[in-house]
Amino acid sequence: MNRRKMLALLGLTGANVLGRHSSANSSATELIRRKLSCVVTPEQTEGPYFVDERLRRSDIRADPSDGSIKEGLRLALEIRVFSAPRGDVSDCKPIEGAFVDIWHCDAQGIYSDVTDRDFNTVGKKFLRGYQVSDKNGGVRFITIYPGWYPGRTVHIHFKIRTDSKYMRPLEFTSQFYFDDSITDSVYVQHPAYARKGSYLTRVRNEDDSIYRKGGERLILKLVKMDEGYAATFDVGLENA
């Protein structure tokens, strides 16, 4: 074998080795992602303010009853829904066709379409909506950073419902939380929250009895954007 053929062979062999190495890295990355996605997400209480509006939309800031837009710091939220069978990470799969609802209070701590001791918003539908998960298990919402109200730390409710084409229909409900230091910064800097009054009187995560039941695993990892924040959260549903 002459020198040119030898170099060509070595080059081809090196390319194959690099290709296998790159493929192995890709597989390892995918396995890590699946492990993260397949961690079962803690279920938490629905709370008193869920209303099944059947309002399919991505941007939930507007009130369809009058077209008004809720003030507040923009939050882009992506939720990815996965099945999380026990003991078999390799079988973790995104769930397509799941109905994902989110709802939360506005900058003043008020929910829409409910009657409460301090407000009556029946007929309003701001900061509520659902999306249907795509083939990657994903749904995307545009909303605002939630406000607060007495007795609870800052949170977003979410509910996931699958249909009969899966092993069994499933309804899963939980809540997302925020790092208290980021909330402090948002409430000081954005005028929509300042009108609520002193944010220092609000309940913080560690003092919230619901948060203490797994809330540390439900904190959104926020990324600062030009217009606000963005976050992605993988929800693992057991036996979905």
C-alpha positions as a Markdown table, in Angstrom:
| # | Residue | x | y | z |
|---|---|---|---|---|
| 1 | Met | 0.0 | 0.0 | 0.0 |
| 2 | Asn | 1.5 | 3.3 | -1.0 |
| 3 | Arg | 1.6 | 6.4 | 1.2 |
| 4 | Arg | -1.4 | 8.1 | -0.5 |
| 5 | Lys | -3.7 | 5.1 | 0.0 |
| 6 | Met | -2.5 | 4.7 | 3.6 |
| 7 | Leu | -3.3 | 8.4 | 4.4 |
| 8 | Ala | -6.7 | 8.0 | 2.7 |
| 9 | Leu | -7.5 | 4.9 | 4.8 |
| 10 | Leu | -6.4 | 6.6 | 8.0 |
| 11 | Gly | -8.5 | 9.6 | 7.1 |
| 12 | Leu | -11.6 | 7.4 | 6.5 |
| 13 | Thr | -11.0 | 5.4 | 9.7 |
| 14 | Gly | -10.6 | 8.7 | 11.7 |
| 15 | Ala | -13.8 | 10.0 | 10.2 |
| 16 | Asn | -15.6 | 6.8 | 11.2 |
| 17 | Val | -14.2 | 7.0 | 14.7 |
| 18 | Leu | -15.2 | 10.7 | 15.0 |
| 19 | Gly | -18.6 | 9.9 | 13.7 |
| 20 | Arg | -19.1 | 7.1 | 16.2 |
| 21 | His | -17.8 | 9.4 | 18.9 |
| 22 | Ser | -20.2 | 12.2 | 17.9 |
| 23 | Ser | -23.1 | 9.7 | 17.7 |
| 24 | Ala | -22.2 | 8.4 | 21.2 |
| 25 | Asn | -22.2 | 12.0 | 22.5 |
| 26 | Ser | -25.5 | 12.7 | 20.9 |
| 27 | Ser | -27.0 | 9.5 | 22.4 |
| 28 | Ala | -25.6 | 10.3 | 25.8 |
| 29 | Thr | -27.1 | 13.8 | 25.6 |
| 30 | Glu | -30.5 | 12.4 | 24.7 |
| 31 | Leu | -30.3 | 9.9 | 27.5 |
| 32 | Ile | -29.6 | 12.7 | 30.0 |
| 33 | Arg | -32.5 | 14.7 | 28.6 |
| 34 | Arg | -34.8 | 11.7 | 29.0 |
| 35 | Lys | -33.7 | 11.1 | 32.5 |
| 36 | Leu | -34.5 | 14.7 | 33.4 |
| 37 | Ser | -37.8 | 14.5 | 31.6 |
| 38 | Cys | -38.7 | 11.2 | 33.1 |
| 39 | Val | -38.5 | 12.4 | 36.7 |
| 40 | Val | -42.0 | 12.3 | 38.0 |
| 41 | Thr | -43.3 | 15.8 | 38.7 |
| 42 | Pro | -45.0 | 16.3 | 42.1 |
| 43 | Glu | -48.7 | 16.7 | 42.0 |
| 44 | Gln | -50.2 | 19.6 | 44.0 |
| 45 | Thr | -53.7 | 20.9 | 44.9 |
| 46 | Glu | -55.9 | 22.5 | 42.2 |
| 47 | Gly | -57.0 | 25.3 | 44.5 |
| 48 | Pro | -60.3 | 27.1 | 44.5 |
| 49 | Tyr | -59.9 | 29.1 | 41.3 |
| 50 | Phe | -59.8 | 26.6 | 38.4 |
| 51 | Val | -62.5 | 27.2 | 35.8 |
| 52 | Asp | -62.7 | 24.9 | 32.8 |
| 53 | Glu | -63.0 | 27.7 | 30.2 |
| 54 | Arg | -62.1 | 25.6 | 27.2 |
| 55 | Leu | -60.3 | 28.6 | 25.9 |
| 56 | Arg | -57.6 | 27.4 | 23.5 |
| 57 | Arg | -55.0 | 30.1 | 23.0 |
| 58 | Ser | -51.3 | 30.7 | 23.4 |
| 59 | Asp | -51.3 | 34.3 | 24.6 |
| 60 | Ile | -53.4 | 34.4 | 27.7 |
| 61 | Arg | -52.9 | 38.1 | 28.6 |
| 62 | Ala | -56.0 | 39.4 | 26.9 |
| 63 | Asp | -59.5 | 39.3 | 28.3 |
| 64 | Pro | -61.8 | 38.0 | 25.4 |
| 65 | Ser | -64.8 | 39.8 | 27.0 |
| 66 | Asp | -63.5 | 43.3 | 26.3 |
| 67 | Gly | -60.1 | 42.9 | 24.6 |
| 68 | Ser | -58.1 | 44.5 | 27.4 |
| 69 | Ile | -54.5 | 43.3 | 28.1 |
| 70 | Lys | -53.3 | 42.5 | 31.6 |
| 71 | Glu | -50.3 | 44.6 | 32.7 |
| 72 | Gly | -47.2 | 42.9 | 33.9 |
| 73 | Leu | -43.8 | 41.7 | 33.0 |
| 74 | Arg | -43.9 | 39.3 | 30.0 |
| 75 | Leu | -43.3 | 35.6 | 30.7 |
| 76 | Ala | -42.9 | 33.1 | 27.8 |
| 77 | Leu | -43.5 | 29.6 | 29.2 |
| 78 | Glu | -42.9 | 26.3 | 27.4 |
| 79 | Ile | -44.2 | 23.1 | 29.1 |
| 80 | Arg | -43.1 | 19.7 | 27.7 |
| 81 | Val | -45.1 | 16.7 | 28.8 |
| 82 | Phe | -43.5 | 13.2 | 29.0 |
| 83 | Ser | -44.6 | 9.8 | 30.1 |
| 84 | Ala | -42.4 | 8.6 | 33.0 |
| 85 | Pro | -42.8 | 4.9 | 33.5 |
| 86 | Arg | -41.2 | 3.5 | 36.6 |
| 87 | Gly | -37.7 | 2.0 | 36.2 |
| 88 | Asp | -37.4 | 2.3 | 32.4 |
| 89 | Val | -35.9 | 5.5 | 31.3 |
| 90 | Ser | -35.4 | 4.2 | 27.8 |
| 91 | Asp | -39.1 | 4.1 | 27.4 |
| 92 | Cys | -39.7 | 7.8 | 28.2 |
| 93 | Lys | -41.7 | 9.4 | 25.4 |
| 94 | Pro | -43.2 | 12.8 | 24.8 |
| 95 | Ile | -47.0 | 12.8 | 25.0 |
| 96 | Glu | -48.7 | 14.3 | 22.0 |
| 97 | Gly | -52.3 | 15.5 | 22.2 |
| 98 | Ala | -52.4 | 16.3 | 25.9 |
| 99 | Phe | -54.6 | 19.3 | 26.9 |
| 100 | Val | -52.5 | 21.6 | 29.1 |
| 101 | Asp | -54.3 | 24.4 | 31.0 |
| 102 | Ile | -52.6 | 27.2 | 32.9 |
| 103 | Trp | -54.2 | 29.9 | 35.1 |
| 104 | His | -52.9 | 32.4 | 37.7 |
| 105 | Cys | -53.7 | 35.7 | 39.3 |
| 106 | Asp | -52.8 | 39.1 | 37.7 |
| 107 | Ala | -50.3 | 41.7 | 39.1 |
| 108 | Gln | -52.9 | 42.7 | 41.8 |
| 109 | Gly | -53.5 | 39.1 | 43.0 |
| 110 | Ile | -56.9 | 38.7 | 41.3 |
| 111 | Tyr | -58.1 | 35.7 | 39.3 |
| 112 | Ser | -60.6 | 35.9 | 36.5 |
| 113 | Asp | -64.2 | 34.5 | 36.3 |
| 114 | Val | -64.6 | 33.8 | 40.1 |
| 115 | Thr | -66.2 | 35.2 | 43.1 |
| 116 | Asp | -64.0 | 35.8 | 46.1 |
| 117 | Arg | -64.3 | 37.7 | 49.4 |
| 118 | Asp | -62.3 | 40.6 | 47.9 |
| 119 | Phe | -63.4 | 40.6 | 44.2 |
| 120 | Asn | -66.0 | 39.4 | 41.7 |
| 121 | Thr | -64.6 | 38.9 | 38.2 |
| 122 | Val | -67.4 | 36.5 | 36.8 |
| 123 | Gly | -67.4 | 36.8 | 33.0 |
| 124 | Lys | -63.8 | 37.8 | 32.7 |
| 125 | Lys | -61.3 | 35.3 | 31.3 |
| 126 | Phe | -57.8 | 36.9 | 31.6 |
| 127 | Leu | -54.8 | 34.8 | 32.4 |
| 128 | Arg | -56.5 | 31.5 | 31.5 |
| 129 | Gly | -56.1 | 29.2 | 28.5 |
| 130 | Tyr | -55.0 | 25.8 | 27.2 |
| 131 | Gln | -52.9 | 24.4 | 24.4 |
| 132 | Val | -52.6 | 20.9 | 23.0 |
| 133 | Ser | -49.2 | 19.3 | 23.1 |
| 134 | Asp | -47.3 | 18.7 | 19.8 |
| 135 | Lys | -45.3 | 15.6 | 18.8 |
| 136 | Asn | -42.5 | 16.7 | 21.1 |
| 137 | Gly | -44.9 | 17.0 | 24.0 |
| 138 | Gly | -44.6 | 20.8 | 24.0 |
| 139 | Val | -47.0 | 23.7 | 24.5 |
| 140 | Arg | -46.2 | 27.4 | 24.6 |
| 141 | Phe | -47.8 | 30.3 | 26.4 |
| 142 | Ile | -47.3 | 34.0 | 26.6 |
| 143 | Thr | -48.4 | 35.4 | 29.9 |
| 144 | Ile | -47.2 | 37.8 | 32.7 |
| 145 | Tyr | -45.2 | 37.2 | 35.8 |
| 146 | Pro | -47.9 | 36.5 | 38.4 |
| 147 | Gly | -48.7 | 38.8 | 41.3 |
| 148 | Trp | -49.4 | 37.7 | 44.9 |
| 149 | Tyr | -52.2 | 37.5 | 47.4 |
| 150 | Pro | -52.3 | 36.9 | 51.1 |
| 151 | Gly | -51.6 | 33.3 | 52.3 |
| 152 | Arg | -49.7 | 32.0 | 49.2 |
| 153 | Thr | -46.4 | 32.4 | 47.6 |
| 154 | Val | -46.2 | 33.4 | 43.9 |
| 155 | His | -47.3 | 30.5 | 41.6 |
| 156 | Ile | -48.9 | 29.4 | 38.4 |
| 157 | His | -51.4 | 26.6 | 38.3 |
| 158 | Phe | -51.4 | 24.0 | 35.6 |
| 159 | Lys | -53.5 | 20.9 | 34.7 |
| 160 | Ile | -52.7 | 18.2 | 32.1 |
| 161 | Arg | -55.3 | 15.9 | 30.7 |
| 162 | Thr | -54.7 | 13.0 | 28.3 |
| 163 | Asp | -57.2 | 11.2 | 26.3 |
| 164 | Ser | -58.3 | 7.5 | 25.8 |
| 165 | Lys | -55.7 | 6.8 | 23.1 |
| 166 | Tyr | -53.1 | 6.4 | 25.9 |
| 167 | Met | -53.1 | 3.6 | 28.4 |
| 168 | Arg | -55.7 | 5.3 | 30.4 |
| 169 | Pro | -57.1 | 8.9 | 30.6 |
| 170 | Leu | -55.1 | 10.9 | 33.1 |
| 171 | Glu | -55.7 | 14.2 | 34.9 |
| 172 | Phe | -52.7 | 15.7 | 36.6 |
| 173 | Thr | -52.6 | 19.1 | 38.5 |
| 174 | Ser | -49.8 | 21.0 | 40.0 |
| 175 | Gln | -48.2 | 24.4 | 40.4 |
| 176 | Phe | -45.0 | 26.2 | 39.2 |
| 177 | Tyr | -43.0 | 28.5 | 41.5 |
| 178 | Phe | -40.4 | 31.2 | 41.2 |
| 179 | Asp | -37.1 | 32.1 | 42.9 |
| 180 | Asp | -38.0 | 34.6 | 45.6 |
| 181 | Ser | -35.0 | 36.8 | 44.8 |
| 182 | Ile | -36.2 | 37.2 | 41.2 |
| 183 | Thr | -39.8 | 38.0 | 42.4 |
| 184 | Asp | -38.4 | 40.7 | 44.7 |
| 185 | Ser | -36.6 | 42.3 | 41.8 |
| 186 | Val | -39.7 | 42.1 | 39.5 |
| 187 | Tyr | -42.0 | 43.6 | 42.0 |
| 188 | Val | -39.7 | 46.5 | 42.8 |
| 189 | Gln | -38.9 | 47.4 | 39.1 |
| 190 | His | -42.3 | 47.0 | 37.4 |
| 191 | Pro | -45.0 | 49.5 | 38.1 |
| 192 | Ala | -47.9 | 47.0 | 37.6 |
| 193 | Tyr | -46.9 | 45.2 | 40.8 |
| 194 | Ala | -46.1 | 48.3 | 42.9 |
| 195 | Arg | -49.7 | 49.3 | 43.0 |
| 196 | Lys | -50.4 | 46.2 | 45.0 |
| 197 | Gly | -48.6 | 47.6 | 48.0 |
| 198 | Ser | -45.6 | 46.4 | 50.0 |
| 199 | Tyr | -44.4 | 43.1 | 48.5 |
| 200 | Leu | -42.4 | 42.5 | 51.7 |
| 201 | Thr | -45.6 | 41.3 | 53.4 |
| 202 | Arg | -46.2 | 38.5 | 50.9 |
| 203 | Val | -45.6 | 34.8 | 51.8 |
| 204 | Arg | -42.3 | 33.5 | 50.6 |
| 205 | Asn | -41.7 | 30.0 | 49.3 |
| 206 | Glu | -40.4 | 28.5 | 52.5 |
| 207 | Asp | -43.4 | 29.7 | 54.4 |
| 208 | Asp | -46.0 | 28.4 | 52.0 |
| 209 | Ser | -47.4 | 25.0 | 53.2 |
| 210 | Ile | -48.2 | 23.9 | 49.6 |
| 211 | Tyr | -44.8 | 24.8 | 48.3 |
| 212 | Arg | -43.2 | 22.7 | 51.1 |
| 213 | Lys | -44.8 | 19.6 | 49.5 |
| 214 | Gly | -42.4 | 19.3 | 46.6 |
| 215 | Gly | -42.3 | 22.9 | 45.4 |
| 216 | Glu | -38.5 | 23.0 | 45.2 |
| 217 | Arg | -38.9 | 20.6 | 42.3 |
| 218 | Leu | -41.4 | 22.9 | 40.6 |
| 219 | Ile | -39.4 | 26.1 | 40.4 |
| 220 | Leu | -39.2 | 27.6 | 36.9 |
| 221 | Lys | -35.6 | 28.3 | 35.7 |
| 222 | Leu | -36.0 | 31.7 | 34.2 |
| 223 | Val | -33.9 | 33.1 | 31.4 |
| 224 | Lys | -33.8 | 36.9 | 31.0 |
| 225 | Met | -35.1 | 38.2 | 27.7 |
| 226 | Asp | -35.4 | 41.7 | 26.3 |
| 227 | Glu | -39.1 | 41.9 | 27.2 |
| 228 | Gly | -39.2 | 39.8 | 30.3 |
| 229 | Tyr | -38.4 | 36.2 | 31.1 |
| 230 | Ala | -38.7 | 32.8 | 29.4 |
| 231 | Ala | -38.8 | 29.3 | 31.0 |
| 232 | Thr | -39.1 | 25.7 | 29.9 |
| 233 | Phe | -40.3 | 23.0 | 32.2 |
| 234 | Asp | -40.4 | 19.2 | 31.6 |
| 235 | Val | -43.4 | 17.5 | 33.3 |
| 236 | Gly | -43.0 | 13.8 | 33.9 |
| 237 | Leu | -46.3 | 11.9 | 34.2 |
| 238 | Glu | -46.2 | 8.5 | 35.8 |
| 239 | Asn | -48.0 | 5.7 | 33.9 |
| 240 | Ala | -49.3 | 8.1 | 31.3 |
